[in-house]
Each structure stands twice: as structure tokens, then as C-alpha cells.
Tab-separated table of C-alpha atoms and ligand atoms in Angstrom:
chain	number	residue	atom	x	y	z
B	1	MET	CA	79.198	82.171	178.944
B	2	ASP	CA	78.329	79.405	181.441
B	3	ALA	CA	74.539	80.180	181.000
B	4	LEU	CA	74.943	79.998	177.174
B	5	LEU	CA	76.767	76.718	177.292
B	6	GLU	CA	74.328	75.289	179.759
B	7	ARG	CA	71.246	76.248	177.620
B	8	LEU	CA	72.974	75.031	174.383
B	9	ARG	CA	73.818	71.679	176.045
B	10	ALA	CA	70.086	71.200	177.071
B	11	GLY	CA	69.163	70.570	173.392
B	12	LEU	CA	72.348	69.407	171.722
B	13	PRO	CA	74.467	66.193	171.905
B	14	ALA	CA	78.003	66.821	173.502
B	15	GLU	CA	79.786	66.226	170.310
B	16	ALA	CA	77.935	69.166	168.684
B	17	LEU	CA	79.692	71.674	170.787
B	18	ILE	CA	83.304	72.824	170.472
B	19	THR	CA	84.580	75.116	173.296
B	20	ASP	CA	88.351	74.579	173.147
B	21	PRO	CA	89.600	77.911	172.296
B	22	ASP	CA	92.410	76.573	170.110
B	23	VAL	CA	89.768	74.852	168.046
B	24	THR	CA	87.201	77.585	168.002
B	25	ALA	CA	89.804	79.991	166.832
B	26	SER	CA	90.145	77.968	163.604
B	27	TYR	CA	86.463	78.742	162.836
B	28	ALA	CA	87.036	82.568	163.156
B	29	HIS	CA	87.449	83.565	159.565
B	30	ASP	CA	87.016	82.738	155.993
B	31	MET	CA	89.640	83.079	153.222
B	32	ALA	CA	89.597	86.821	152.784
B	33	SER	CA	92.376	89.211	153.741
B	34	PHE	CA	91.942	92.538	155.585
B	35	CYS	CA	88.782	91.456	157.381
B	36	ASP	CA	88.386	91.834	161.027
B	37	ALA	CA	87.384	88.546	162.930
B	38	GLY	CA	86.170	88.208	166.510
B	39	THR	CA	86.650	85.429	168.941
B	40	PRO	CA	83.712	82.904	169.071
B	41	ALA	CA	82.247	81.927	172.433
B	42	VAL	CA	81.407	78.460	171.090
B	43	VAL	CA	81.189	76.592	167.777
B	44	VAL	CA	78.044	74.502	167.170
B	45	LEU	CA	77.898	71.705	164.530
B	46	PRO	CA	74.103	70.702	164.354
B	47	ARG	CA	72.916	67.637	162.446
B	48	SER	CA	69.233	68.348	162.350
B	49	VAL	CA	66.694	71.246	161.864
B	50	GLU	CA	65.551	70.841	165.435
B	51	GLU	CA	69.140	71.352	166.742
B	52	VAL	CA	69.409	74.556	164.694
B	53	GLN	CA	66.041	75.787	166.090
B	54	HIS	CA	67.269	75.153	169.584
B	55	VAL	CA	70.481	77.142	168.825
B	56	MET	CA	68.419	80.066	167.543
B	57	ARG	CA	65.953	80.074	170.424
B	58	THR	CA	68.921	80.070	172.890
B	59	ALA	CA	70.541	82.844	171.017
B	60	THR	CA	67.353	85.031	171.097
B	61	ALA	CA	66.718	84.358	174.702
B	62	LEU	CA	70.194	85.378	175.577
B	63	ARG	CA	70.693	87.877	172.922
B	64	VAL	CA	73.847	86.177	171.618
B	65	PRO	CA	74.933	86.904	167.952
B	66	VAL	CA	75.002	83.986	165.619
B	67	VAL	CA	77.391	83.508	162.564
B	68	PRO	CA	76.257	80.804	160.072
B	69	GLN	CA	79.205	79.084	158.222
B	70	GLY	CA	79.662	76.579	155.468
B	71	ALA	CA	83.158	75.693	154.336
B	72	ARG	CA	84.593	79.140	154.974
B	73	THR	CA	85.953	79.469	151.457
B	74	GLY	CA	84.298	82.806	151.208
B	75	LEU	CA	86.380	85.798	149.964
B	76	SER	CA	84.770	88.763	151.642
B	77	GLY	CA	84.835	87.920	155.456
B	78	ALA	CA	81.124	87.232	155.383
B	79	ALA	CA	81.522	84.066	157.497
B	80	ASN	CA	83.908	85.781	160.085
B	81	ALA	CA	83.070	85.413	163.727
B	82	SER	CA	82.166	88.346	165.844
B	83	ASP	CA	83.297	88.513	169.495
B	84	GLY	CA	81.345	86.222	171.838
B	85	CYS	CA	79.164	84.834	169.001
B	86	ILE	CA	77.922	81.327	168.448
B	87	VAL	CA	79.508	80.042	165.146
B	88	LEU	CA	76.820	77.856	163.626
B	89	SER	CA	78.689	75.475	161.244
B	90	LEU	CA	76.261	73.711	158.936
B	91	VAL	CA	78.927	71.286	157.457
B	92	LYS	CA	77.522	68.259	159.317
B	93	MET	CA	74.065	68.692	157.751
B	94	ASP	CA	75.304	67.205	154.431
B	95	ARG	CA	72.646	64.810	153.198
B	96	ILE	CA	71.192	64.832	149.762
B	97	LEU	CA	67.707	64.116	150.598
B	98	GLU	CA	66.134	63.593	147.186
B	99	ILE	CA	66.985	63.793	143.484
B	100	SER	CA	63.906	63.690	141.276
B	101	PRO	CA	64.601	63.186	137.493
B	102	VAL	CA	60.889	63.681	136.692
B	103	ASP	CA	60.657	67.109	138.610
B	104	ARG	CA	64.286	67.819	137.849
B	105	ILE	CA	64.986	68.959	141.387
B	106	ALA	CA	67.344	68.052	144.097
B	107	VAL	CA	66.488	68.489	147.780
B	108	VAL	CA	69.601	68.930	149.994
B	109	GLU	CA	70.968	69.997	153.402
B	110	PRO	CA	73.081	73.080	153.416
B	111	GLY	CA	76.390	71.285	154.187
B	112	VAL	CA	76.414	69.331	150.929
B	113	VAL	CA	79.510	70.105	149.037
B	114	ASN	CA	78.939	71.544	145.565
B	115	ALA	CA	81.017	68.926	143.677
B	116	THR	CA	79.458	66.091	145.651
B	117	LEU	CA	75.968	67.217	144.470
B	118	SER	CA	77.168	67.767	140.876
B	119	ARG	CA	78.612	64.105	140.729
B	120	ALA	CA	75.543	62.634	142.348
B	121	VAL	CA	73.022	64.259	139.920
B	122	GLY	CA	75.420	63.540	137.049
B	123	GLU	CA	75.058	59.942	137.694
B	124	LEU	CA	71.339	60.224	136.892
B	125	GLY	CA	71.990	62.084	133.578
B	126	LEU	CA	71.289	65.475	135.379
B	127	TYR	CA	73.290	68.660	135.821
B	128	TYR	CA	73.553	71.160	138.634
B	129	PRO	CA	75.320	74.124	136.805
B	130	PRO	CA	76.608	76.565	139.344
B	131	ASP	CA	80.315	75.661	139.627
B	132	PRO	CA	82.519	78.042	141.696
B	133	SER	CA	86.140	77.214	141.231
B	134	SER	CA	86.079	76.214	144.895
B	135	TRP	CA	83.396	73.582	144.094
B	136	GLU	CA	85.396	70.705	145.768
B	137	MET	CA	85.202	72.531	149.004
B	138	CYS	CA	82.245	75.008	149.220
B	139	THR	CA	78.893	74.010	150.343
B	140	ILE	CA	75.396	74.662	148.928
B	141	GLY	CA	74.463	76.716	152.053
B	142	GLY	CA	77.571	78.921	151.426
B	143	ASN	CA	76.728	79.165	147.700
B	144	ILE	CA	73.152	80.275	148.527
B	145	GLY	CA	74.611	82.677	151.162
B	146	THR	CA	76.827	84.389	148.609
B	147	ALA	CA	74.889	83.884	145.404
B	148	SER	CA	77.896	82.310	143.967
B	149	GLY	CA	78.755	81.986	140.402
B	150	GLY	CA	81.360	80.102	138.428
B	151	LEU	CA	82.839	79.057	135.196
B	152	CYS	CA	79.651	77.948	133.445
B	153	CYS	CA	77.524	80.996	134.325
B	154	VAL	CA	77.964	82.651	130.984
B	155	LYS	CA	75.615	80.033	129.562
B	156	TYR	CA	73.709	78.672	132.618
B	157	GLY	CA	73.513	81.501	135.100
B	158	VAL	CA	74.325	81.829	138.709
B	159	THR	CA	73.058	80.147	141.907
B	160	ALA	CA	69.996	82.396	142.285
B	161	GLU	CA	68.553	80.963	139.048
B	162	TYR	CA	68.568	77.379	140.574
B	163	VAL	CA	67.137	77.851	144.090
B	164	LEU	CA	63.488	77.010	143.873
B	165	GLY	CA	62.615	76.920	147.483
B	166	LEU	CA	64.123	76.937	150.975
B	167	GLU	CA	63.557	75.895	154.547
B	168	VAL	CA	64.976	78.481	156.887
B	169	VAL	CA	65.250	78.747	160.676
B	170	LEU	CA	64.504	82.415	161.612
B	171	ALA	CA	66.280	84.321	164.361
B	172	ASP	CA	63.701	83.376	166.875
B	173	GLY	CA	63.841	79.695	165.940
B	174	ARG	CA	60.556	79.625	163.819
B	175	LEU	CA	60.729	77.523	160.689
B	176	LEU	CA	59.960	79.354	157.441
B	177	ASN	CA	59.288	77.576	154.133
B	178	THR	CA	59.675	79.616	150.991
B	179	GLY	CA	59.230	78.982	147.400
B	180	ARG	CA	58.226	75.742	145.755
B	181	ARG	CA	59.311	72.442	144.149
B	182	THR	CA	57.269	73.104	141.125
B	183	ALA	CA	58.474	74.164	137.697
B	184	LYS	CA	56.528	77.465	137.944
B	185	GLY	CA	55.092	79.476	140.911
B	186	VAL	CA	54.381	83.146	141.646
B	187	ALA	CA	52.581	83.099	144.975
B	188	GLY	CA	53.473	86.130	146.927
B	189	TYR	CA	56.825	88.016	147.277
B	190	ASP	CA	59.819	86.034	146.121
B	191	LEU	CA	61.343	85.338	149.605
B	192	THR	CA	63.391	82.608	148.291
B	193	ARG	CA	65.378	84.977	145.946
B	194	LEU	CA	65.693	87.365	148.941
B	195	PHE	CA	67.648	84.749	150.893
B	196	VAL	CA	70.040	84.098	147.965
B	197	GLY	CA	73.033	86.322	148.583
B	198	SER	CA	71.786	87.592	152.049
B	199	GLU	CA	75.020	86.285	153.689
B	200	GLY	CA	73.447	84.605	156.586
B	201	SER	CA	71.933	87.894	157.743
B	202	LEU	CA	68.192	86.947	157.477
B	203	GLY	CA	67.989	83.330	158.594
B	204	ILE	CA	69.753	79.887	158.576
B	205	VAL	CA	69.132	77.868	155.456
B	206	VAL	CA	68.486	74.208	156.570
B	207	LYS	CA	67.126	72.788	153.373
B	208	ALA	CA	67.121	73.805	149.659
B	209	VAL	CA	65.183	72.623	146.663
B	210	LEU	CA	67.473	73.125	143.696
B	211	ALA	CA	66.536	72.978	139.932
B	212	LEU	CA	68.417	70.665	137.785
B	213	ARG	CA	69.000	70.448	133.971
B	214	PRO	CA	69.553	67.529	131.690
B	215	ARG	CA	73.317	66.795	131.600
B	216	PRO	CA	74.622	68.586	128.399
B	217	PRO	CA	77.247	66.864	126.232
B	218	GLN	CA	80.870	67.156	127.514
B	219	GLN	CA	82.465	70.548	126.574
B	220	LEU	CA	85.227	71.066	124.163
B	221	ALA	CA	87.479	74.089	124.745
B	222	LEU	CA	90.065	76.210	122.845
B	223	ALA	CA	92.743	78.657	124.032
B	224	ALA	CA	93.500	81.730	122.124
B	225	GLU	CA	96.585	83.942	122.724
B	226	PHE	CA	96.377	87.663	122.413
B	227	PRO	CA	98.982	90.523	122.133
B	228	SER	CA	96.889	92.521	124.588
B	229	ALA	CA	94.037	92.290	127.170
B	230	ALA	CA	92.078	94.819	124.892
B	231	ALA	CA	92.222	92.509	121.963
B	232	ALA	CA	91.065	89.616	123.994
B	233	CYS	CA	88.145	91.741	125.291
B	234	ASP	CA	87.350	92.720	121.719
B	235	ALA	CA	87.025	88.986	120.903
B	236	VAL	CA	84.721	88.504	123.872
B	237	CYS	CA	82.478	91.253	122.550
B	238	ARG	CA	82.487	89.791	119.043
B	239	ILE	CA	81.646	86.264	120.279
B	240	MET	CA	78.661	87.453	122.277
B	241	GLU	CA	77.518	89.935	119.529
B	242	ARG	CA	77.384	87.068	117.058
B	243	GLY	CA	74.960	85.105	119.143
B	244	HIS	CA	77.263	82.370	120.239
B	245	THR	CA	76.479	80.470	123.537
B	246	PRO	CA	79.806	79.310	124.973
B	247	SER	CA	79.435	77.190	128.091
B	248	LEU	CA	82.729	79.052	129.320
B	249	LEU	CA	84.477	82.159	128.381
B	250	GLU	CA	87.358	83.018	130.585
B	251	LEU	CA	90.358	85.230	130.490
B	252	MET	CA	93.731	85.087	132.191
B	253	ASP	CA	96.184	87.881	131.862
B	254	ARG	CA	99.956	87.450	131.583
B	255	THR	CA	100.511	87.621	135.403
B	256	THR	CA	98.006	84.985	135.990
B	257	VAL	CA	99.310	82.676	133.266
B	258	ARG	CA	102.762	82.829	134.681
B	259	ALA	CA	101.566	82.188	138.204
B	260	VAL	CA	99.621	79.108	137.057
B	261	ASN	CA	102.698	77.810	135.318
B	262	ALA	CA	104.903	78.463	138.339
B	263	MET	CA	102.520	76.653	140.658
B	264	ALA	CA	101.362	73.742	138.365
B	265	SER	CA	103.744	73.524	135.495
B	266	MET	CA	100.749	73.727	133.107
B	267	GLY	CA	102.821	74.699	130.108
B	268	LEU	CA	100.656	77.728	129.275
B	269	PRO	CA	102.132	80.266	126.845
B	270	GLU	CA	104.144	82.701	128.920
B	271	SER	CA	104.721	85.307	126.132
B	272	THR	CA	100.992	85.952	125.784
B	273	GLU	CA	99.471	89.140	127.204
B	274	ALA	CA	96.083	87.505	127.572
B	275	LEU	CA	94.798	83.949	127.252
B	276	LEU	CA	91.174	83.492	126.367
B	277	LEU	CA	89.583	80.140	127.113
B	278	CYS	CA	86.311	79.271	125.200
B	279	ALA	CA	84.257	76.061	125.523
B	280	PHE	CA	81.078	74.778	124.034
B	281	ASP	CA	78.843	71.923	125.166
B	282	THR	CA	76.619	72.159	122.075
B	283	PRO	CA	75.781	69.216	119.594
B	284	ASP	CA	78.726	70.239	117.339
B	285	PRO	CA	81.287	71.957	119.505
B	286	ALA	CA	84.102	71.677	117.043
B	287	ALA	CA	82.088	73.756	114.497
B	288	ASP	CA	81.275	76.358	117.208
B	289	LEU	CA	84.958	76.485	118.151
B	290	ALA	CA	86.174	76.987	114.567
B	291	ALA	CA	83.770	79.921	114.302
B	292	VAL	CA	85.033	81.520	117.489
B	293	GLY	CA	88.535	80.866	116.552
B	294	GLU	CA	88.060	82.953	113.451
B	295	LEU	CA	86.518	85.721	115.494
B	296	CYS	CA	89.467	85.569	117.882
B	297	LYS	CA	91.887	85.958	114.890
B	298	ALA	CA	89.889	88.868	113.591
B	299	SER	CA	90.487	90.535	117.039
B	300	GLY	CA	94.151	89.937	116.672
B	301	ALA	CA	94.774	86.572	118.322
B	302	THR	CA	98.206	85.283	117.451
B	303	GLU	CA	97.573	81.699	118.168
B	304	VAL	CA	94.375	79.796	118.387
B	305	VAL	CA	94.656	76.208	119.839
B	306	PRO	CA	91.486	73.926	119.995
B	307	ALA	CA	91.876	71.056	122.519
B	308	ASP	CA	92.054	67.616	120.866
B	309	ASP	CA	89.590	66.055	123.068
B	310	VAL	CA	87.531	66.296	126.408
B	311	ALA	CA	90.581	65.399	128.487
B	312	GLU	CA	92.664	68.246	127.049
B	313	SER	CA	89.712	70.632	127.430
B	314	GLU	CA	89.574	69.605	131.179
B	315	LEU	CA	93.263	70.407	131.557
B	316	LEU	CA	92.517	73.974	130.270
B	317	LEU	CA	89.727	74.298	132.828
B	318	GLN	CA	92.054	73.094	135.605
B	319	ALA	CA	94.498	75.793	134.643
B	320	ARG	CA	91.668	78.396	134.998
B	321	ARG	CA	90.430	76.858	138.275
B	322	SER	CA	93.950	77.071	139.829
B	323	ALA	CA	94.282	80.762	138.917
B	324	LEU	CA	93.274	82.184	142.386
B	325	PRO	CA	95.595	79.678	144.378
B	326	ALA	CA	98.358	80.397	141.943
B	327	LEU	CA	98.108	84.097	142.338
B	328	GLU	CA	97.923	83.665	146.087
B	329	ALA	CA	101.404	82.153	145.891
B	330	VAL	CA	102.984	85.245	144.138
B	331	LYS	CA	103.428	87.214	147.375
B	332	SER	CA	102.512	86.650	151.029
B	333	ALA	CA	98.916	87.974	150.872
B	334	THR	CA	96.213	88.850	148.251
B	335	MET	CA	93.066	90.848	147.997
B	336	ILE	CA	90.675	89.513	145.564
B	337	ASP	CA	88.370	92.108	143.789
B	338	ASP	CA	85.204	90.839	142.157
B	339	VAL	CA	83.971	93.710	140.158
B	340	CYS	CA	81.474	92.977	137.362
B	341	VAL	CA	80.917	95.391	134.479
B	342	PRO	CA	78.683	95.239	131.373
B	343	ARG	CA	80.830	93.086	129.151
B	344	SER	CA	81.106	95.891	126.519
B	345	ARG	CA	83.184	97.688	129.226
B	346	LEU	CA	85.468	94.745	130.019
B	347	GLY	CA	88.299	96.130	128.054
B	348	ALA	CA	88.153	99.573	129.913
B	349	MET	CA	88.005	97.635	133.263
B	350	ILE	CA	91.081	95.567	132.547
B	351	GLU	CA	93.074	98.480	131.053
B	352	GLY	CA	92.007	100.670	134.056
B	353	THR	CA	93.180	97.935	136.536
B	354	ALA	CA	96.632	97.780	134.792
B	355	ALA	CA	96.817	101.636	135.209
B	356	ILE	CA	95.972	101.217	138.926
B	357	ALA	CA	98.586	98.534	139.423
B	358	GLU	CA	101.204	100.906	137.840
B	359	LYS	CA	100.007	103.907	139.876
B	360	PHE	CA	100.503	101.937	143.206
B	361	GLY	CA	103.557	100.012	142.115
B	362	LEU	CA	101.824	96.617	142.713
B	363	THR	CA	101.497	93.282	141.095
B	364	ILE	CA	97.750	92.789	140.208
B	365	GLY	CA	96.943	89.633	138.229
B	366	VAL	CA	93.538	89.577	136.581
B	367	CYS	CA	91.481	86.503	135.744
B	368	ALA	CA	87.947	87.016	134.566
B	369	HIS	CA	84.670	85.256	133.883
B	370	ALA	CA	84.911	87.329	130.676
B	371	GLY	CA	81.680	86.254	129.112
B	372	ASP	CA	79.908	87.659	132.284
B	373	GLY	CA	82.104	90.814	132.367
B	374	ASN	CA	83.084	89.577	135.921
B	375	THR	CA	86.718	90.432	136.679
B	376	HIS	CA	88.810	89.160	139.571
B	377	PRO	CA	91.785	91.533	139.846
B	378	VAL	CA	94.001	89.917	142.562
B	379	VAL	CA	96.193	92.294	144.354
B	380	CYS	CA	99.410	90.541	145.440
B	381	PHE	CA	101.417	92.102	148.332
B	382	ASP	CA	103.663	91.541	151.227
B	383	HIS	CA	101.508	91.664	154.342
B	384	THR	CA	104.607	92.327	156.558
B	385	ASP	CA	105.279	95.593	154.647
B	386	PRO	CA	102.929	98.280	156.190
B	387	ASP	CA	103.344	100.613	153.104
B	388	GLU	CA	102.813	97.877	150.541
B	389	SER	CA	99.761	96.808	152.584
B	390	ARG	CA	98.353	100.308	152.572
B	391	ARG	CA	98.864	100.618	148.840
B	392	ALA	CA	97.141	97.252	148.327
B	393	ARG	CA	93.940	98.292	150.194
B	394	ALA	CA	93.930	101.649	148.354
B	395	SER	CA	94.161	99.886	144.912
B	396	PHE	CA	91.521	97.449	145.916
B	397	ASP	CA	89.218	100.390	146.583
B	398	GLU	CA	90.185	102.232	143.416
B	399	ILE	CA	89.335	99.102	141.422
B	400	MET	CA	85.781	99.101	142.951
B	401	ALA	CA	85.454	102.798	142.128
B	402	LEU	CA	86.355	102.182	138.530
B	403	GLY	CA	83.865	99.318	138.342
B	404	LEU	CA	81.066	101.652	139.478
B	405	GLU	CA	82.202	104.336	137.056
B	406	LEU	CA	81.862	101.870	134.268
B	407	GLY	CA	78.283	100.986	135.149
B	408	GLY	CA	79.294	97.887	137.085
B	409	THR	CA	78.772	96.387	140.521
B	410	ILE	CA	81.312	95.941	143.326
B	411	THR	CA	80.676	92.269	143.502
B	412	GLY	CA	79.609	89.960	140.853
B	413	GLU	CA	79.648	86.777	142.968
B	414	HIS	CA	81.854	86.922	146.133
B	415	GLY	CA	79.516	89.055	148.209
B	416	VAL	CA	80.021	92.117	150.414
B	417	GLY	CA	80.859	90.577	153.805
B	418	VAL	CA	83.143	92.949	155.876
B	419	LEU	CA	85.441	93.695	152.954
B	420	LYS	CA	83.160	95.932	150.932
B	421	LYS	CA	80.530	97.096	153.232
B	422	GLU	CA	81.356	100.782	152.766
B	423	TRP	CA	81.044	100.297	149.024
B	424	LEU	CA	77.748	98.738	149.266
B	425	ALA	CA	76.336	101.921	150.607
B	426	ARG	CA	77.818	103.723	147.669
B	427	GLU	CA	76.319	101.251	145.197
B	428	LEU	CA	72.903	101.053	146.707
B	429	GLY	CA	72.333	104.755	147.366
B	430	GLU	CA	70.478	106.165	150.421
B	431	VAL	CA	66.939	104.927	149.543
B	432	GLY	CA	68.185	101.415	148.608
B	433	LEU	CA	70.195	101.197	151.815
B	434	GLU	CA	67.304	102.367	153.975
B	435	LEU	CA	64.886	99.650	152.500
B	436	GLN	CA	67.469	96.953	152.777
B	437	ARG	CA	68.082	97.713	156.411
B	438	GLY	CA	64.242	97.657	156.887
B	439	ILE	CA	64.139	94.194	155.384
B	440	LYS	CA	66.978	92.983	157.771
B	441	SER	CA	65.078	94.365	160.745
B	442	ALA	CA	61.901	92.577	159.689
B	443	PHE	CA	63.677	89.220	159.734
B	444	ASP	CA	65.995	89.887	162.560
B	445	PRO	CA	64.793	92.690	164.824
B	446	LEU	CA	67.398	92.024	167.570
B	447	GLY	CA	70.161	92.150	164.950
B	448	LEU	CA	71.561	88.792	166.075
B	449	LEU	CA	72.295	87.160	162.605
B	450	ASN	CA	75.638	87.747	161.321
B	451	PRO	CA	76.146	91.214	162.762
B	452	GLY	CA	78.644	93.597	161.204
B	453	LYS	CA	78.356	92.172	157.664
B	454	LEU	CA	76.854	93.967	154.548
B	455	PHE	CA	75.836	97.263	156.176
Q	501	FAD	C1	90.063	79.038	145.433
Q	501	FAD	C2	88.758	79.679	145.482
Q	501	FAD	C3	87.986	79.786	144.217
Q	501	FAD	C4	86.753	80.400	144.387
Q	501	FAD	N1	86.030	80.579	143.133
Q	501	FAD	C5	84.773	81.172	143.217
Q	501	FAD	C6	84.059	81.276	142.032
Q	501	FAD	O1	84.483	80.835	140.921
Q	501	FAD	N2	82.751	81.814	142.179
Q	501	FAD	C7	82.232	82.213	143.358
Q	501	FAD	O2	81.081	82.674	143.366
Q	501	FAD	N3	83.001	82.097	144.522
Q	501	FAD	C8	84.249	81.586	144.493
Q	501	FAD	N4	84.931	81.494	145.615
Q	501	FAD	C9	84.284	82.082	146.867
Q	501	FAD	C10	83.744	80.951	147.711
Q	501	FAD	O3	84.147	79.693	147.504
Q	501	FAD	C11	82.032	81.058	147.557
Q	501	FAD	O4	81.683	82.350	147.996
Q	501	FAD	C12	81.259	80.016	148.151
Q	501	FAD	O5	79.907	80.126	147.800
Q	501	FAD	C13	81.351	80.069	149.722
Q	501	FAD	O6	80.828	78.764	150.249
Q	501	FAD	P1	81.208	78.236	151.759
Q	501	FAD	O7	80.540	76.887	151.901
Q	501	FAD	O8	82.601	78.184	151.821
Q	501	FAD	O9	80.469	79.398	152.694
Q	501	FAD	P2	81.204	80.296	153.686
Q	501	FAD	O10	82.331	81.017	153.193
Q	501	FAD	O11	81.350	79.465	154.997
Q	501	FAD	O12	79.960	81.249	154.081
Q	501	FAD	C14	79.552	82.189	152.921
Q	501	FAD	C15	78.422	83.045	153.449
Q	501	FAD	O13	77.166	82.172	153.414
Q	501	FAD	C16	76.702	82.345	154.777
Q	501	FAD	N5	76.224	80.834	155.045
Q	501	FAD	C17	76.778	79.745	154.968
Q	501	FAD	N6	75.933	78.686	155.143
Q	501	FAD	C18	74.822	79.283	155.489
Q	501	FAD	C19	73.476	78.662	155.702
Q	501	FAD	N7	73.283	77.371	155.853
Q	501	FAD	N8	72.382	79.513	156.006
Q	501	FAD	C20	72.604	80.855	155.866
Q	501	FAD	N9	73.825	81.448	155.638
Q	501	FAD	C21	74.796	80.596	155.419
Q	501	FAD	C22	77.822	82.696	155.747
Q	501	FAD	O14	77.302	83.273	156.921
Q	501	FAD	C23	78.492	83.665	154.836
Q	501	FAD	O15	77.854	84.873	154.812
Q	501	FAD	C24	86.176	80.864	145.661
Q	501	FAD	C25	86.957	80.699	146.820
Q	501	FAD	C26	88.265	80.227	146.807
Q	501	FAD	C27	89.012	79.919	148.076
């Protein structure tokens, strides 16, 4: 420990190092339940690429594991510390280095908060689409680490589609440049894409070139009430089948609607079994919403309420963004699943989840990026009750098994981390797993980067 601190101090200003155990303990884990976290030896908050390189050279020389962190809003334990590790928090590297309206790119450091970037590019008439509900807190480095998605992905796609190039400090301290800042480019293997979703296991992202789009018109939303989740899912299929391009298509079940009302008095309709929110940022959103409203009614919607204006639409989005915090308040703990299925199987997924909730005698609220088939069943339980905790974990696993059965994936956007690593092996299969391990050891032969995650 002394040798580690001495070597780190040689290349870092004093304020970049935290060793007080009370403070380092607060960097031990992200926001996921049921994930082991170790005790870090030290937390380092670098401000430059050179400082990150110094940390990695030190870690390699002394064979100390390194856990990169952004804002620790992750929901899979992917940013959790391991015993004796260096926690490398990138939050102080938070400069927007360039925004180019001609090239339609932004060049940023990893600690830039998602909403800060969105606002900055918005002022120039540009748009950075990936918008996790945690956008006011989470960082671009974390978004790249988890390949995160969000509410607008049904139209604009996920983080992977917007990362053009990266600067990455490798485990031994070398600096790697991947990708490009051009609109096109196919030179060599796509290492940029490989880093997206790699959960800090291949290198430390210290700079990112991100694609931007022209800012679309502000979106208008509607809310549709359904007598069952199956009817709401039927509406989702009709909307997509008819070729509509909503900028948002989200579902909240009855439990979620009630939880949001309880937390934020949003006045959402409590008698509904499922609430579908749909928005358009097209040239004539009112016409698109009217067409979608008819499709909802054809699927059995009992009420279709278009928002009067942009402000009312934003309130509906706020309701959806508060779904996870609201469900977290239902009981003392939650486990948040992230199963994504082909959207044609969404109804089966939600019905199956309800059956799992009944089987285990638990409250499981479901909110979903319905247009993507990405469900977030949130298992609410009392963590002081051992039996309820055991049932919660078992139901969480059954939900993933159901997702795989329906042709889906165990994680649409939150990542594998510690929480789902046994399940990753099932999803990838033997050959896939072996190749992925080979890639990990090509980048990190000593296994120092974020050990114990993914595999
Ligand atoms: C209320 C709430 C709502 C959420 N909604 C969404 C949502 O809609 N969509 C969604 O996808 N997620 C959502 N999340 C999950 C979470 O916010 C995302 O996974 C987010 O991308 C994590 O960013 P972070 O900065 O907190 O990263 P962290 O949690 O700190 O880290 C995430 C991963 O990235 C790695 N990492 C971080 N920085 C770097 C770096 N510079 N270089 C290499 N690796 C790095 C870490 O090691 C870790 O593996 C939500 C979370 C909460 C609490």
C-alpha cells in the first residue's frame, strides 16, 4: 500500500488522491443491489490524459487492479470496487473540447455529464440523442462503458451509433486512438465499437468523438390508457408495423403508474392497467399522434389523451423518467431487470413477468422502452427479510431466462457487470465466451482492468 501511494504521488497532484477510508468507501459501488463490492486502496481523480497514463503504468508495475468509474449510476455493479484496487474516477475530466456544426461532431472528455453535453450542443442547433433517464447525473464515459440507451432510442438508436472515435489509455499506459472524426471510415477492425459496452474491461476512455444530428423540432406526446398490458403491446406492434417513427414509445404498468403518483403526485390515471406514452418530433406531430391514437383505440385503449403543447408533453416525459426512482420507493430495495426482446414478443414478456411476480409473491413493476422491446421489470422487496430477498433474486433470474426463451437478450442497455455475469455465459455460448475472453486478454493480459466483471 505504501509503495502504491508513493508511486502514484510521484505523478499526481495531492488533491487527485483520496485515501481516507470513510471517503473511499463511498466510491465502492454503483446503484445496483445484490452486487459484491470490495474496499478500494485509493481513489484517484485525474484531470489529464498524462495523469491517467501515470496511474495505469503504476498499476501495471505493481500489479494492482483498476476500476474506472463515471458517476456510479450504473445498475449492474459494473463500477463496483474490488479489494485493494485503484478506483479511477474520471469525473474531473469534464471538458467539452470542441463542437463542430460543420462536421457535426463533439469532442469530449469522459466526465462530461450527458445533459450538459445535450444542452451545449442544443444551443448550436445540434442534438446528441442518447438520453438515459439518468442523463442529469451520468457521464459520457459511463454511457460508453455501458453502451447506454434511453427514451429516444426507438427513433435515434443507442450510444454505440454515436461514438465515432476514442482515445483510450491501455492497461500498460500506452495511448490508443481508434476510429475517426469523419462522416465515414472503414479502416481496419472497428475497435471503437468494441470499446462501447466493454464496461471498463479493455481500457480507460479519456476522449470521445461523438456524432451529432441537427436538432429536431420539439416533440409532442400522447398518453393512452389500456385495460391490459397485452392490449398496450398490441398497440406498439401496430404502430411499428404501420411504419410510424415515434421519437418515444414507452410503457408503464399499473404498479409503476401508482408508484410515480405516490412519489411525485403526477395525476396519472391509477385505474389503468398499462399506460403507453408516444411522441413525435416530425414536421406535423399532431397528425402523427392522431393516427397513432386511432391505432391505440383499435387495440382497445379506453382513453387517448394528446398533450396540448410541448410543456405538457415534457410533463409526461418527466413522469416516465421518474419511474425507476418511484419504484425504488415502493419497498426498501429493488433489483432492476433489463431484458430486451423482439418487440413482437413484448406482450409475452410482460405477461410472463406478471406470472413470475405471482409465483414468487412479489411486487414487480414494469416500465419499458416499449418501441425497442426493452423491459425494465423492477423487483421490489424488503432487503431485511431473508426469504423475500431470496425470492427477489430467484424472480430476477427467471425474468432473464424468460427473455432468452423469447429470443431476447439479458441486457438491452444496463450491462452485465457483476449482476448478470453467469447469465452472459448462457447468452454467448461456449464459443462466443471463449473468443470474448481472448479479446479481453489481448487488451489486458494481466487482468488488471475492472476484474470480476462481465465473465
Ligand atoms: C434513475 C436511473 C435511471 C437510469 N436510466 C437509464 C436509461 O434510461 N438507460 C440506460 O442505458 N441506463 C440507465 N441507467 C443506468 C446508468 O445511468 C447508465 O448505465 C449510465 O451509462 C452509467 O453512467 P455513469 O457515468 O454513472 O457510469 P458508471 O456507473 O460509473 O460506470 C459504468 C461502467 O462504465 C465504466 N466506465 C465509466 N467511465 C469509464 C471510462 N472513462 N473509461 C472506461 N470505462 C468507464 C465503468 O467501469 C462501468 O463498467 C439509469 C440509472 C439510474 C440510477
